Structure formats: structure tokens, C-alpha cells
Short mmCIF file of C-alpha atoms in Angstrom, two decimals:
data_model
loop_
_atom_site.label_atom_id
_atom_site.label_comp_id
_atom_site.label_asym_id
_atom_site.label_seq_id
_atom_site.Cartn_x
_atom_site.Cartn_y
_atom_site.Cartn_z
CA MET Y 1 24.78 -1.83 -20.46
CA SER Y 2 26.83 -4.32 -22.44
CA PRO Y 3 26.72 -7.76 -21.52
CA TYR Y 4 30.49 -7.79 -22.71
CA LYS Y 5 32.62 -9.00 -19.45
CA PRO Y 6 36.52 -9.42 -19.46
CA PHE Y 7 38.43 -12.44 -19.38
CA ASP Y 8 40.02 -12.75 -16.05
CA LEU Y 9 43.84 -12.91 -17.17
CA SER Y 10 44.72 -13.60 -13.60
CA SER Y 11 43.38 -17.21 -13.97
CA VAL Y 12 45.80 -17.74 -17.33
CA PRO Y 13 48.85 -20.33 -16.21
CA PHE Y 14 51.95 -18.95 -16.98
CA MET Y 15 55.65 -20.20 -17.26
CA THR Y 16 54.62 -23.95 -17.31
CA GLY Y 17 57.20 -25.43 -19.27
CA THR Y 18 60.38 -27.01 -18.11
CA ALA Y 19 63.81 -24.96 -18.52
CA PRO Y 20 66.88 -27.40 -19.71
CA ALA Y 21 69.97 -27.59 -17.48
CA LEU Y 22 72.09 -24.65 -18.42
CA ASP Y 23 75.50 -24.10 -17.68
CA VAL Y 24 76.91 -20.33 -17.40
CA ASP Y 25 80.09 -20.94 -17.85
CA SER Y 26 80.13 -23.31 -20.88
CA LEU Y 27 78.11 -20.26 -23.02
CA ALA Y 28 79.28 -19.82 -26.73
CA ALA Y 29 81.68 -16.65 -26.96
CA GLU Y 30 79.40 -15.76 -30.19
CA PRO Y 31 75.68 -15.06 -30.22
CA ILE Y 32 75.33 -16.97 -33.69
CA GLU Y 33 76.84 -20.49 -32.41
CA GLN Y 34 74.66 -20.16 -28.53
CA PHE Y 35 71.61 -19.53 -30.71
CA HIS Y 36 72.27 -22.71 -32.55
CA ARG Y 37 72.60 -24.45 -29.48
CA TRP Y 38 69.48 -23.29 -28.10
CA ILE Y 39 67.79 -23.80 -31.50
CA ARG Y 40 68.89 -27.68 -31.71
CA GLU Y 41 68.01 -28.01 -27.60
CA ALA Y 42 64.36 -26.34 -28.87
CA VAL Y 43 63.94 -28.52 -31.88
CA GLU Y 44 65.14 -31.78 -30.25
CA GLY Y 45 63.57 -31.16 -27.25
CA GLY Y 46 59.90 -31.48 -28.89
CA VAL Y 47 59.47 -27.46 -29.36
CA PRO Y 48 56.96 -26.90 -32.04
CA GLU Y 49 57.74 -24.58 -34.94
CA ALA Y 50 61.37 -23.34 -33.10
CA THR Y 51 61.97 -21.52 -36.19
CA THR Y 52 58.55 -19.21 -35.93
CA VAL Y 53 59.96 -15.74 -34.98
CA THR Y 54 58.14 -12.51 -34.64
CA PHE Y 55 59.72 -9.64 -37.00
CA ALA Y 56 59.28 -6.05 -35.55
CA THR Y 57 60.05 -2.95 -37.72
CA VAL Y 58 58.86 0.67 -37.82
CA ASP Y 59 56.33 2.14 -39.82
CA ALA Y 60 55.93 5.49 -41.41
CA HIS Y 61 54.93 6.98 -38.24
CA ASP Y 62 57.61 5.81 -36.48
CA HIS Y 63 55.29 2.92 -34.69
CA PRO Y 64 56.53 -0.52 -34.10
CA ASP Y 65 54.71 -3.18 -36.25
CA ALA Y 66 55.19 -6.88 -35.56
CA ARG Y 67 54.52 -9.92 -37.45
CA THR Y 68 54.98 -13.38 -37.42
CA VAL Y 69 57.17 -15.03 -40.11
CA ILE Y 70 60.00 -18.18 -40.51
CA LEU Y 71 63.18 -17.78 -39.92
CA GLN Y 72 65.30 -19.00 -42.78
CA ALA Y 73 68.82 -18.92 -42.05
CA ALA Y 74 71.27 -18.02 -38.93
CA ASP Y 75 74.70 -17.65 -39.91
CA GLU Y 76 77.90 -15.24 -39.54
CA GLN Y 77 75.74 -12.75 -41.40
CA GLY Y 78 72.91 -12.63 -38.94
CA PHE Y 79 69.35 -13.94 -38.98
CA SER Y 80 67.32 -14.18 -42.17
CA VAL Y 81 63.64 -14.07 -43.11
CA ALA Y 82 61.68 -13.63 -46.33
CA GLY Y 83 58.42 -12.21 -47.78
CA HIS Y 84 57.41 -10.77 -50.29
CA GLY Y 85 58.94 -7.14 -51.59
CA ALA Y 86 55.41 -5.41 -52.09
CA THR Y 87 54.65 -5.54 -48.23
CA GLY Y 88 54.10 -3.41 -45.61
CA LYS Y 89 57.11 -4.87 -44.22
CA ALA Y 90 59.17 -4.26 -47.06
CA ALA Y 91 58.48 -0.70 -47.50
CA GLN Y 92 59.25 -0.51 -43.65
CA VAL Y 93 62.43 -1.74 -43.58
CA ALA Y 94 63.14 0.29 -46.61
CA ALA Y 95 62.61 3.38 -44.97
CA HIS Y 96 64.18 1.96 -41.38
CA PRO Y 97 66.66 -0.40 -42.37
CA SER Y 98 66.88 -1.73 -38.17
CA ALA Y 99 63.99 -4.56 -36.78
CA ALA Y 100 63.95 -6.77 -33.89
CA LEU Y 101 63.37 -10.57 -33.41
CA ASN Y 102 61.65 -12.36 -30.92
CA PHE Y 103 61.58 -16.04 -30.57
CA TRP Y 104 59.34 -17.51 -27.76
CA TRP Y 105 59.97 -21.36 -26.82
CA GLN Y 106 57.05 -21.74 -24.10
CA PRO Y 107 57.98 -25.45 -23.66
CA ALA Y 108 61.71 -24.79 -22.70
CA LEU Y 109 60.94 -21.11 -20.84
CA ARG Y 110 63.39 -19.61 -23.35
CA ALA Y 111 63.42 -16.71 -25.28
CA VAL Y 112 66.00 -15.08 -27.70
CA ARG Y 113 65.80 -11.32 -28.63
CA VAL Y 114 67.76 -9.98 -31.43
CA ARG Y 115 68.13 -6.16 -32.66
CA GLY Y 116 69.90 -5.09 -35.60
CA ALA Y 117 70.63 -3.34 -38.84
CA VAL Y 118 68.72 -5.03 -41.58
CA SER Y 119 70.24 -5.80 -45.42
CA THR Y 120 68.00 -6.67 -47.93
CA ALA Y 121 68.59 -9.25 -50.78
CA GLU Y 122 66.34 -9.55 -53.96
CA LEU Y 123 65.06 -13.30 -54.76
CA PRO Y 124 63.15 -14.47 -57.80
CA GLU Y 125 59.53 -13.93 -57.96
CA GLY Y 126 59.33 -10.24 -56.17
CA ALA Y 127 60.81 -12.22 -52.69
CA ARG Y 128 62.90 -10.53 -50.23
CA LEU Y 129 65.62 -11.92 -47.67
CA TRP Y 130 66.19 -9.45 -44.74
CA THR Y 131 68.89 -10.12 -42.83
CA VAL Y 132 69.25 -8.93 -39.58
CA ARG Y 133 72.70 -8.33 -38.09
CA PRO Y 134 72.81 -8.48 -34.78
CA GLU Y 135 73.72 -5.15 -32.47
CA ARG Y 136 72.34 -7.08 -29.33
CA VAL Y 137 71.13 -10.60 -28.70
CA GLU Y 138 69.74 -11.40 -25.28
CA PHE Y 139 68.91 -15.14 -24.55
CA TRP Y 140 66.75 -15.61 -21.52
CA GLN Y 141 65.58 -18.53 -19.54
CA GLY Y 142 62.73 -18.53 -16.93
CA SER Y 143 63.09 -20.13 -13.56
CA PRO Y 144 59.59 -19.83 -12.22
CA ALA Y 145 60.63 -21.55 -8.83
CA ASP Y 146 62.25 -18.95 -7.83
CA GLN Y 147 61.85 -16.05 -10.15
CA GLN Y 148 66.08 -15.74 -10.85
CA HIS Y 149 65.52 -15.88 -14.59
CA VAL Y 150 69.00 -15.79 -16.49
CA ARG Y 151 69.49 -13.19 -18.87
CA ILE Y 152 72.59 -13.49 -21.24
CA VAL Y 153 73.06 -10.41 -23.17
CA TYR Y 154 75.54 -10.34 -26.40
CA THR Y 155 76.46 -6.65 -27.43
CA ALA Y 156 78.81 -6.17 -30.22
CA ASP Y 157 81.56 -4.18 -29.65
CA ALA Y 158 83.86 -1.80 -32.04
CA GLN Y 159 86.39 -4.54 -33.17
CA GLY Y 160 83.63 -6.64 -34.56
CA GLY Y 161 83.00 -9.39 -31.77
CA PHE Y 162 80.38 -9.16 -28.69
CA VAL Y 163 80.60 -8.47 -24.98
CA ARG Y 164 79.09 -11.14 -23.21
CA GLU Y 165 77.04 -10.44 -19.85
CA VAL Y 166 75.17 -12.69 -17.41
CA THR Y 167 72.49 -11.56 -14.75
CA ARG Y 168 70.22 -13.51 -13.00
CA GLY Y 169 66.81 -11.67 -11.60
#
């Protein structure tokens, strides 16, 4: 019999941050602008390493593969991350040019999820810049007291803009 005893995960506190005020009537029309509002609030509110993001791709066996990277830019082109061109993520993006990003800002009880097609640019010394052009961006804010979490989803439309939907629960 093994002496291994699983750690009791039910004893770990969660949703311990403090969510900032959120006025859903003053949300940005575009997700990039809303992202800049939230990341500014995160940085100014003391969230450590707010540009750290999980970058998820698909491997050769169609399995998801995720790693932590640093956001390089967020602009009208999309959300950009960088890495070396001779890595697994480079091969995965070349074979399946789509990805997802996930930011988790625990002290603010906020998360941002981005999903879309990826374009690749070559950088000096074998590096690559991957830009995720958002097709769907979800902003999530926790509400531990009443479990009425706020979800703001921007979905790309056929005209090149975004449709925004706000839900609670």
C-alpha cells in the first residue's frame, strides 16, 4: 500500500480577490478597447504580471497544448505573443493557425479569454510573433457573494465589427 495521500482540494480557498466596480452600461463597443480598460485597471490595481497569459494551440494529434507566455501587444491587429520559431508552439501554429489566450487576474476576480485565427511574423534571430485575430473575446468578472458572475462576450460579425452580449450567473 502506498503512503500517498491526495491533497484535499476542497479545503483550498478560492475566489478570494476583490472585483472592481463594473458598469455594464459603459462597456466599450470593441473588445480591444475593453481589454485595454481592464488591463490598465489590473496594472494600476497591483495585479502582478498582468501581461502573463496562457497561449493554447493544437498539436499534431489534435490535442490542446497550452503554455504560459507574455503578451507583447494588443491592438487593432489582435493579441500578439512571441517565441522562438523552432519550438513546438511554432510547429503547431503552422499546422493549425488558430489559438486561444486566457488571462487570469486573481486579485481582481477577472479573466479574459480570446479565440481566433493566428498570423505569424518573423522576427530577428529566429523568433516569431504570433497574433491572434479575435473572433470571440470573453470578459468574465467573478462575484463570489452572490455567484452572479458577469460574462461579456464579443463575437466578430460579418461586417468586421463585433456583437456584444452581457449575461449574469
